[in-house]
Short mmCIF file of N, CA and C in Angstrom, two decimals:
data_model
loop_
_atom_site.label_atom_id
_atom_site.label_comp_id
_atom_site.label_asym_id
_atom_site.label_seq_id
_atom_site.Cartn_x
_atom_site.Cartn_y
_atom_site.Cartn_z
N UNK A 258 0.85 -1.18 0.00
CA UNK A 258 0.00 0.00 0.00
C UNK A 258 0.88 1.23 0.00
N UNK A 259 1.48 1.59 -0.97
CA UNK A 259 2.18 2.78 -1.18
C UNK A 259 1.31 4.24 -0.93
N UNK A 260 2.12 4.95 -0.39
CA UNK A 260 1.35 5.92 0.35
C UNK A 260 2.64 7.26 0.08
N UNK A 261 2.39 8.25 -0.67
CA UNK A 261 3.22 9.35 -0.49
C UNK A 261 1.89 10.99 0.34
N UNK A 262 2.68 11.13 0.87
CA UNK A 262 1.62 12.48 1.69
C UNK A 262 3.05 13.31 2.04
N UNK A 263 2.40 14.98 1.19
CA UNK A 263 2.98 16.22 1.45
C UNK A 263 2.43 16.81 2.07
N UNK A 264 3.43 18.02 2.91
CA UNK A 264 2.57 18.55 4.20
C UNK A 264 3.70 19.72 3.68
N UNK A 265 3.26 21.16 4.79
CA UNK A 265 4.19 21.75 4.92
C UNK A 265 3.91 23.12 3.78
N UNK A 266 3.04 23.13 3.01
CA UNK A 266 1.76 24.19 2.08
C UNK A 266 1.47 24.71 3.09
N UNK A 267 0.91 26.21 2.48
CA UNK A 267 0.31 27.04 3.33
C UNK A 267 0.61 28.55 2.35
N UNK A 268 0.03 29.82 3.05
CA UNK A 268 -0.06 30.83 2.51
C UNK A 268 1.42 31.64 2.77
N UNK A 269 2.01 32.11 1.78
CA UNK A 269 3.34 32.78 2.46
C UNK A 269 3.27 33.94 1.72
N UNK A 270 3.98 35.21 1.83
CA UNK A 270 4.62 36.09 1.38
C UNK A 270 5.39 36.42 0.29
N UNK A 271 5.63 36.95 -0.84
CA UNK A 271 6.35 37.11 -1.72
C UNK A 271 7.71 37.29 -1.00
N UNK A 272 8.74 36.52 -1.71
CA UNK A 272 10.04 36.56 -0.41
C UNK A 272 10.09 35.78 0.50
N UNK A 273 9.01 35.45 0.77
CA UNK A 273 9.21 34.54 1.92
C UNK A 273 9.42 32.74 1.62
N UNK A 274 9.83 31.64 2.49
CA UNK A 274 10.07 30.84 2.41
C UNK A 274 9.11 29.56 3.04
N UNK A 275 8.70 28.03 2.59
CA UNK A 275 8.51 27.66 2.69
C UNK A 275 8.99 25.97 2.58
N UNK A 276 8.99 25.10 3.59
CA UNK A 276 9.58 23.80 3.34
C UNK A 276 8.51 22.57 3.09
N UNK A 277 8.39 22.32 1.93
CA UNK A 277 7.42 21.18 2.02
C UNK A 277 8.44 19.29 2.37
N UNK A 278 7.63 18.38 2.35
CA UNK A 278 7.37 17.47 3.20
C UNK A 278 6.98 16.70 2.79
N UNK A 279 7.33 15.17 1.48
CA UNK A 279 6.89 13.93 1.67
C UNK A 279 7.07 13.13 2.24
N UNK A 280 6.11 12.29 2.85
CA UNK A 280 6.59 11.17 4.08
C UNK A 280 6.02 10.16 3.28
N UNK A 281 6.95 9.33 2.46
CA UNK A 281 6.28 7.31 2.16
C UNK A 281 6.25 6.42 3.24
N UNK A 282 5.32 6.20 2.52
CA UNK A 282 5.05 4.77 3.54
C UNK A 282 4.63 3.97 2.17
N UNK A 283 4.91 1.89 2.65
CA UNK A 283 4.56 1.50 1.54
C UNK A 283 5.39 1.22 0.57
N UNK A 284 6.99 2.00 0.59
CA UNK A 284 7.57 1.62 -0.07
C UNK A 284 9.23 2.30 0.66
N UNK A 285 9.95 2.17 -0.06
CA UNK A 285 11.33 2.21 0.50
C UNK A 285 11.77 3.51 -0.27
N UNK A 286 12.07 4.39 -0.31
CA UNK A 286 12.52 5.38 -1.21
C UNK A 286 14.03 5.33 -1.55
N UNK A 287 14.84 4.82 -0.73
CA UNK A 287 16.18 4.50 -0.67
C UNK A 287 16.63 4.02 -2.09
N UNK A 288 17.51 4.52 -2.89
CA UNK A 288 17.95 3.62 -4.31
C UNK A 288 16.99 4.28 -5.13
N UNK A 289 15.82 5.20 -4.91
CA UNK A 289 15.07 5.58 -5.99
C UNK A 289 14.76 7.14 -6.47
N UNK A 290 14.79 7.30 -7.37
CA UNK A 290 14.97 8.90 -8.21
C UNK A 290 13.39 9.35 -7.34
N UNK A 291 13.07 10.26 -7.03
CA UNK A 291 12.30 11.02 -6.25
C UNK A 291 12.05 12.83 -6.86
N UNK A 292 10.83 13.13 -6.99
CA UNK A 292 10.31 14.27 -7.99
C UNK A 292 9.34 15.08 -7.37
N UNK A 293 9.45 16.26 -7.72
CA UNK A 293 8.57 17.03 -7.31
C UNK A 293 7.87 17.77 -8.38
N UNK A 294 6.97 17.75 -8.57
CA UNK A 294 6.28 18.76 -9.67
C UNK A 294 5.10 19.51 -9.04
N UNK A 295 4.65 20.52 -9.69
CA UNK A 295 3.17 21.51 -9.31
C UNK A 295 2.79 21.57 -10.64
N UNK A 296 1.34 22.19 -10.12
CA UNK A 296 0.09 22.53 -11.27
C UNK A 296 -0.76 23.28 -10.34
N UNK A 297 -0.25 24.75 -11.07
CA UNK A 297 -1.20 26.00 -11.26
C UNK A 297 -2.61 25.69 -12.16
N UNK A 298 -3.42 26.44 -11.61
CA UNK A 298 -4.73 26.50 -12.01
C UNK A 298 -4.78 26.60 -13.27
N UNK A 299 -5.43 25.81 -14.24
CA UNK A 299 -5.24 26.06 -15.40
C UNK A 299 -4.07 25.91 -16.81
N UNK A 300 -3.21 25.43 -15.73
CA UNK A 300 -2.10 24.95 -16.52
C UNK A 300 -1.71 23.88 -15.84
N UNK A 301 -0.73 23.02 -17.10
CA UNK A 301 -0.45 21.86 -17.28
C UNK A 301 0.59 21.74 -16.01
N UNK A 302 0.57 20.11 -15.22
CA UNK A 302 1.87 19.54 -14.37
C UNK A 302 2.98 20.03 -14.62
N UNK A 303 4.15 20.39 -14.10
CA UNK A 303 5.07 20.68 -14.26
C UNK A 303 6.13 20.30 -13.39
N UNK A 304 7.25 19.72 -14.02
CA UNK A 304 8.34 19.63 -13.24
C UNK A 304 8.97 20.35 -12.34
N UNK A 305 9.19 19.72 -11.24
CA UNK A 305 10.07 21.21 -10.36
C UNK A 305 11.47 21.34 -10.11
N UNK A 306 11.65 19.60 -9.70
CA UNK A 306 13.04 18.81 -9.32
C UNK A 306 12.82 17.12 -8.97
N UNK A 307 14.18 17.21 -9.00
CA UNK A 307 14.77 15.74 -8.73
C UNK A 307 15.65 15.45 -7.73
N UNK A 308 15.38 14.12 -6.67
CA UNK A 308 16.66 13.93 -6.45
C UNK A 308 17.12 12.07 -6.53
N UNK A 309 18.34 11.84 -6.74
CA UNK A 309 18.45 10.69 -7.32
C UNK A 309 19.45 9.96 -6.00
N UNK A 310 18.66 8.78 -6.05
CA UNK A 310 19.64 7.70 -4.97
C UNK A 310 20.03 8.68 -4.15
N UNK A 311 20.91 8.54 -3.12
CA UNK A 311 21.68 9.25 -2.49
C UNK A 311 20.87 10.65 -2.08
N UNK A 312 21.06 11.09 -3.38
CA UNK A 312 20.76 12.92 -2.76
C UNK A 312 22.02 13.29 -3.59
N UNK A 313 22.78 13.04 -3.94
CA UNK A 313 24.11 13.55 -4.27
C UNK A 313 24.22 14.46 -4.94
N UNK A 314 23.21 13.75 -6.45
CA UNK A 314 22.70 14.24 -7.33
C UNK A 314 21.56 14.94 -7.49
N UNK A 315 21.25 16.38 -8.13
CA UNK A 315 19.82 16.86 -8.19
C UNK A 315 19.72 17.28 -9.44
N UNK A 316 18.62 17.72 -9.47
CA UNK A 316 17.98 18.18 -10.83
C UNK A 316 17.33 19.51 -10.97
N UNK A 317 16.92 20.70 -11.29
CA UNK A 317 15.80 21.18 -11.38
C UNK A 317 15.76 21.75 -12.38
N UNK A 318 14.37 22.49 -12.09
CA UNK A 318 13.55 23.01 -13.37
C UNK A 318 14.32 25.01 -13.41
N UNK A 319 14.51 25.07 -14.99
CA UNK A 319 14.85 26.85 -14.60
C UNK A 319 14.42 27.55 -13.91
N UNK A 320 13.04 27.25 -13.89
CA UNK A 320 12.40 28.44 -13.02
C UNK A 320 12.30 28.79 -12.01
N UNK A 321 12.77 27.23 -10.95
CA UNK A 321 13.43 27.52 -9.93
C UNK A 321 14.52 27.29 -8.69
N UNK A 322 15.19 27.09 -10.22
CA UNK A 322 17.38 27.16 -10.25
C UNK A 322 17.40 27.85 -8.95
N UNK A 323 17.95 27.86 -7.81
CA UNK A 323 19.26 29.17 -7.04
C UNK A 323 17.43 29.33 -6.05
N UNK A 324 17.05 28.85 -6.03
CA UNK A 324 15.64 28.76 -5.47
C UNK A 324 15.15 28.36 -4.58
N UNK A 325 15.07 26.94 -4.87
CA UNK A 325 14.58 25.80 -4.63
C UNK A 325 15.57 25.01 -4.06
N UNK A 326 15.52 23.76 -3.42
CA UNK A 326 16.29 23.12 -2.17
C UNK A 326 16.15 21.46 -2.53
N UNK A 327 16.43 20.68 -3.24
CA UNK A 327 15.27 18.98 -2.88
C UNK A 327 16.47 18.39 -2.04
N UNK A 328 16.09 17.73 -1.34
CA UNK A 328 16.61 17.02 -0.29
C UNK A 328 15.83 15.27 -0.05
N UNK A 329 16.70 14.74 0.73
CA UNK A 329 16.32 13.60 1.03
C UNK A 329 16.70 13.29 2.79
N UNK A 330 16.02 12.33 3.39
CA UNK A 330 16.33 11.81 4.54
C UNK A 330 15.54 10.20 3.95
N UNK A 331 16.58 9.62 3.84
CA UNK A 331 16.43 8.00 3.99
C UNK A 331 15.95 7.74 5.01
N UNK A 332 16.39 7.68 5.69
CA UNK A 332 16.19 6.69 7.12
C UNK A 332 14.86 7.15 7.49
N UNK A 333 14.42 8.41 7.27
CA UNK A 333 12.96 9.09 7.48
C UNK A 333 12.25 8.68 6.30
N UNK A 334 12.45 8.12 5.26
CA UNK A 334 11.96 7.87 4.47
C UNK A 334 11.48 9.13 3.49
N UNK A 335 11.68 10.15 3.64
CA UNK A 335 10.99 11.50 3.31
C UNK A 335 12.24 12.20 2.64
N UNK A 336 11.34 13.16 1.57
CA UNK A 336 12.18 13.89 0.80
C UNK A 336 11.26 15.46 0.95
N UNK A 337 12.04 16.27 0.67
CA UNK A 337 11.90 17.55 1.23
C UNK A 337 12.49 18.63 -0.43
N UNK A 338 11.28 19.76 -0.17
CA UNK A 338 11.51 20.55 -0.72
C UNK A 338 11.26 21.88 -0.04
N UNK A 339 12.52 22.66 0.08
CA UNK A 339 12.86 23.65 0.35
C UNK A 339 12.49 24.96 -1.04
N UNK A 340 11.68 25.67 -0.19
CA UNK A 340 11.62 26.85 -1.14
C UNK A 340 11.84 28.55 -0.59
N UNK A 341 12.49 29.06 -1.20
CA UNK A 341 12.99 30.29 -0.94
C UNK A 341 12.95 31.27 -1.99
N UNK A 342 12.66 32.53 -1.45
CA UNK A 342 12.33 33.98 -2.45
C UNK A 342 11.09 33.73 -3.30
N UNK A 343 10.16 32.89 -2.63
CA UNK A 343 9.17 32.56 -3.50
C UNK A 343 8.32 33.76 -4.03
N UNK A 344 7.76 33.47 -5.50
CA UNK A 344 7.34 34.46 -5.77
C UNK A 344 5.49 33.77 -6.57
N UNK A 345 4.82 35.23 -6.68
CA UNK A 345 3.51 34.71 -6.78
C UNK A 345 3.42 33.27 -7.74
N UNK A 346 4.27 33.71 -9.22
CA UNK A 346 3.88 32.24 -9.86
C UNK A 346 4.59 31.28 -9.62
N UNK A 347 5.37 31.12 -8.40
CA UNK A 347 5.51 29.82 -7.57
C UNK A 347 3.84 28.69 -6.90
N UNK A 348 3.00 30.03 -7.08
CA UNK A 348 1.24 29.51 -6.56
C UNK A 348 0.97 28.17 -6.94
N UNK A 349 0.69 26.92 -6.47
CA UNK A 349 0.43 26.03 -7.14
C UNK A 349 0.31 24.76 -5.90
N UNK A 350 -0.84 23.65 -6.95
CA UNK A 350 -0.49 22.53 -6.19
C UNK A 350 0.72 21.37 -6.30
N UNK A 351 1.03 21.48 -4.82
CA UNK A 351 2.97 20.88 -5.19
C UNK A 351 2.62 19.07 -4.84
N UNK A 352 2.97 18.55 -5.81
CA UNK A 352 2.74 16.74 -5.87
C UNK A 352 4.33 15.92 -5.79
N UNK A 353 4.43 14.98 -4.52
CA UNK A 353 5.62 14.37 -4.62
C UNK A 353 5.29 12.80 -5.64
N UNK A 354 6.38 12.39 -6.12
CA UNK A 354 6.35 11.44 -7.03
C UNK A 354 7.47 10.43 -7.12
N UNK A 355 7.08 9.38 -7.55
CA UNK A 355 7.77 8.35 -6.82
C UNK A 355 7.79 6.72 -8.29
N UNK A 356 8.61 6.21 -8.45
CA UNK A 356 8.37 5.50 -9.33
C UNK A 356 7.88 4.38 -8.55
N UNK A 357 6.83 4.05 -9.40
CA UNK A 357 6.48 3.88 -10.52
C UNK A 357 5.07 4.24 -10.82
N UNK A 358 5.25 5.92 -10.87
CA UNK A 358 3.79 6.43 -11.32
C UNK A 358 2.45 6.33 -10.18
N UNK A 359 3.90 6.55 -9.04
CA UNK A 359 2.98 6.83 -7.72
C UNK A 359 3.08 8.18 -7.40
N UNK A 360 1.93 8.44 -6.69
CA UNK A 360 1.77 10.56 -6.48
C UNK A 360 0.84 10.46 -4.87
N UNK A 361 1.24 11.84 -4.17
CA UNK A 361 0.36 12.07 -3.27
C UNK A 361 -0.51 12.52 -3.69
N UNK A 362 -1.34 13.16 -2.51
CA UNK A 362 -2.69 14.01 -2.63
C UNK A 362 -2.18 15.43 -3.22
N UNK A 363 -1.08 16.07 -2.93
CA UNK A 363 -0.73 17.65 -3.29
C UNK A 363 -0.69 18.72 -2.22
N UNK A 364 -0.03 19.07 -1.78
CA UNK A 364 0.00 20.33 -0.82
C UNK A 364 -0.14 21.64 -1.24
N UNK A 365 -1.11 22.61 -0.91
CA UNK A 365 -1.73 23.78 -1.89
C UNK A 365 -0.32 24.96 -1.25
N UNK A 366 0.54 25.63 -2.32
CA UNK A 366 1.60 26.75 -1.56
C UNK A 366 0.91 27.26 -2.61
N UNK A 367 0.76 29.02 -1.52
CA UNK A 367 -0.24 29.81 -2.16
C UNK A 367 0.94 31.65 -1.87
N UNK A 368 1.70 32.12 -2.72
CA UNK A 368 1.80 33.08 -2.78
C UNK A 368 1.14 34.38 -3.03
N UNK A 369 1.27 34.98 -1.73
CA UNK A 369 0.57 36.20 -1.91
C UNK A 369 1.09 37.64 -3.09
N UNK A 370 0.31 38.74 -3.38
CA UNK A 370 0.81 39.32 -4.19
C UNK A 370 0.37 40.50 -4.17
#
């Protein structure tokens, strides 16, 4: 019963910072590439970042390069996204993702403006 749930959404400030929060259960995340994407109202899913095995390695999306934070804790099973200088079209629902075409519910981060 694979289970991904993000927490850690909420209303913030232009500038201001926010840390979101997947916790699996259900499966082992350890050894596996781990993703974050959002979807603004009206527009299509979008990639945000990556992080692969380890953590060593990351990935992200341009838009928010020098930004954005992805992280991992194995042993917590949870991977983490750090966000900073957020700005309004950061607004969106943020979905953690998990192979193989497993997703949470979405945590709503809502920049003000």
């Amino acid at each position: 019963q694979v289970q991904l749930v993000e927490s850690g959404g909420g209303l913030v400030q232009p500038g201001g910072s926010l840390r979101l929060s997947c916790a699996a259960s259900g499966i082992i995340i350890s050894g596996k590439t781990m993703k974050w994407y959002r979807q603004a109202p009206g527009k299509e899913r979008e990639f945000v970042a990556a992080t692969f095995s380890s953590g060593a390695i990351a990935s992200y999306a341009g838009s928010v390069k020098g930004r954005f934070i992805i992280s991992r804790d194995n042993a917590k099973n949870t991977v983490y996204l750090q966000m900073n200088s957020l700005r309004s079209e950061d607004t969106a629902v943020y979905y953690c993702n998990a192979p193989f075409n497993y997703w949470g519910q979405g945590t709503q981060v809502t920049v003000s403006s």
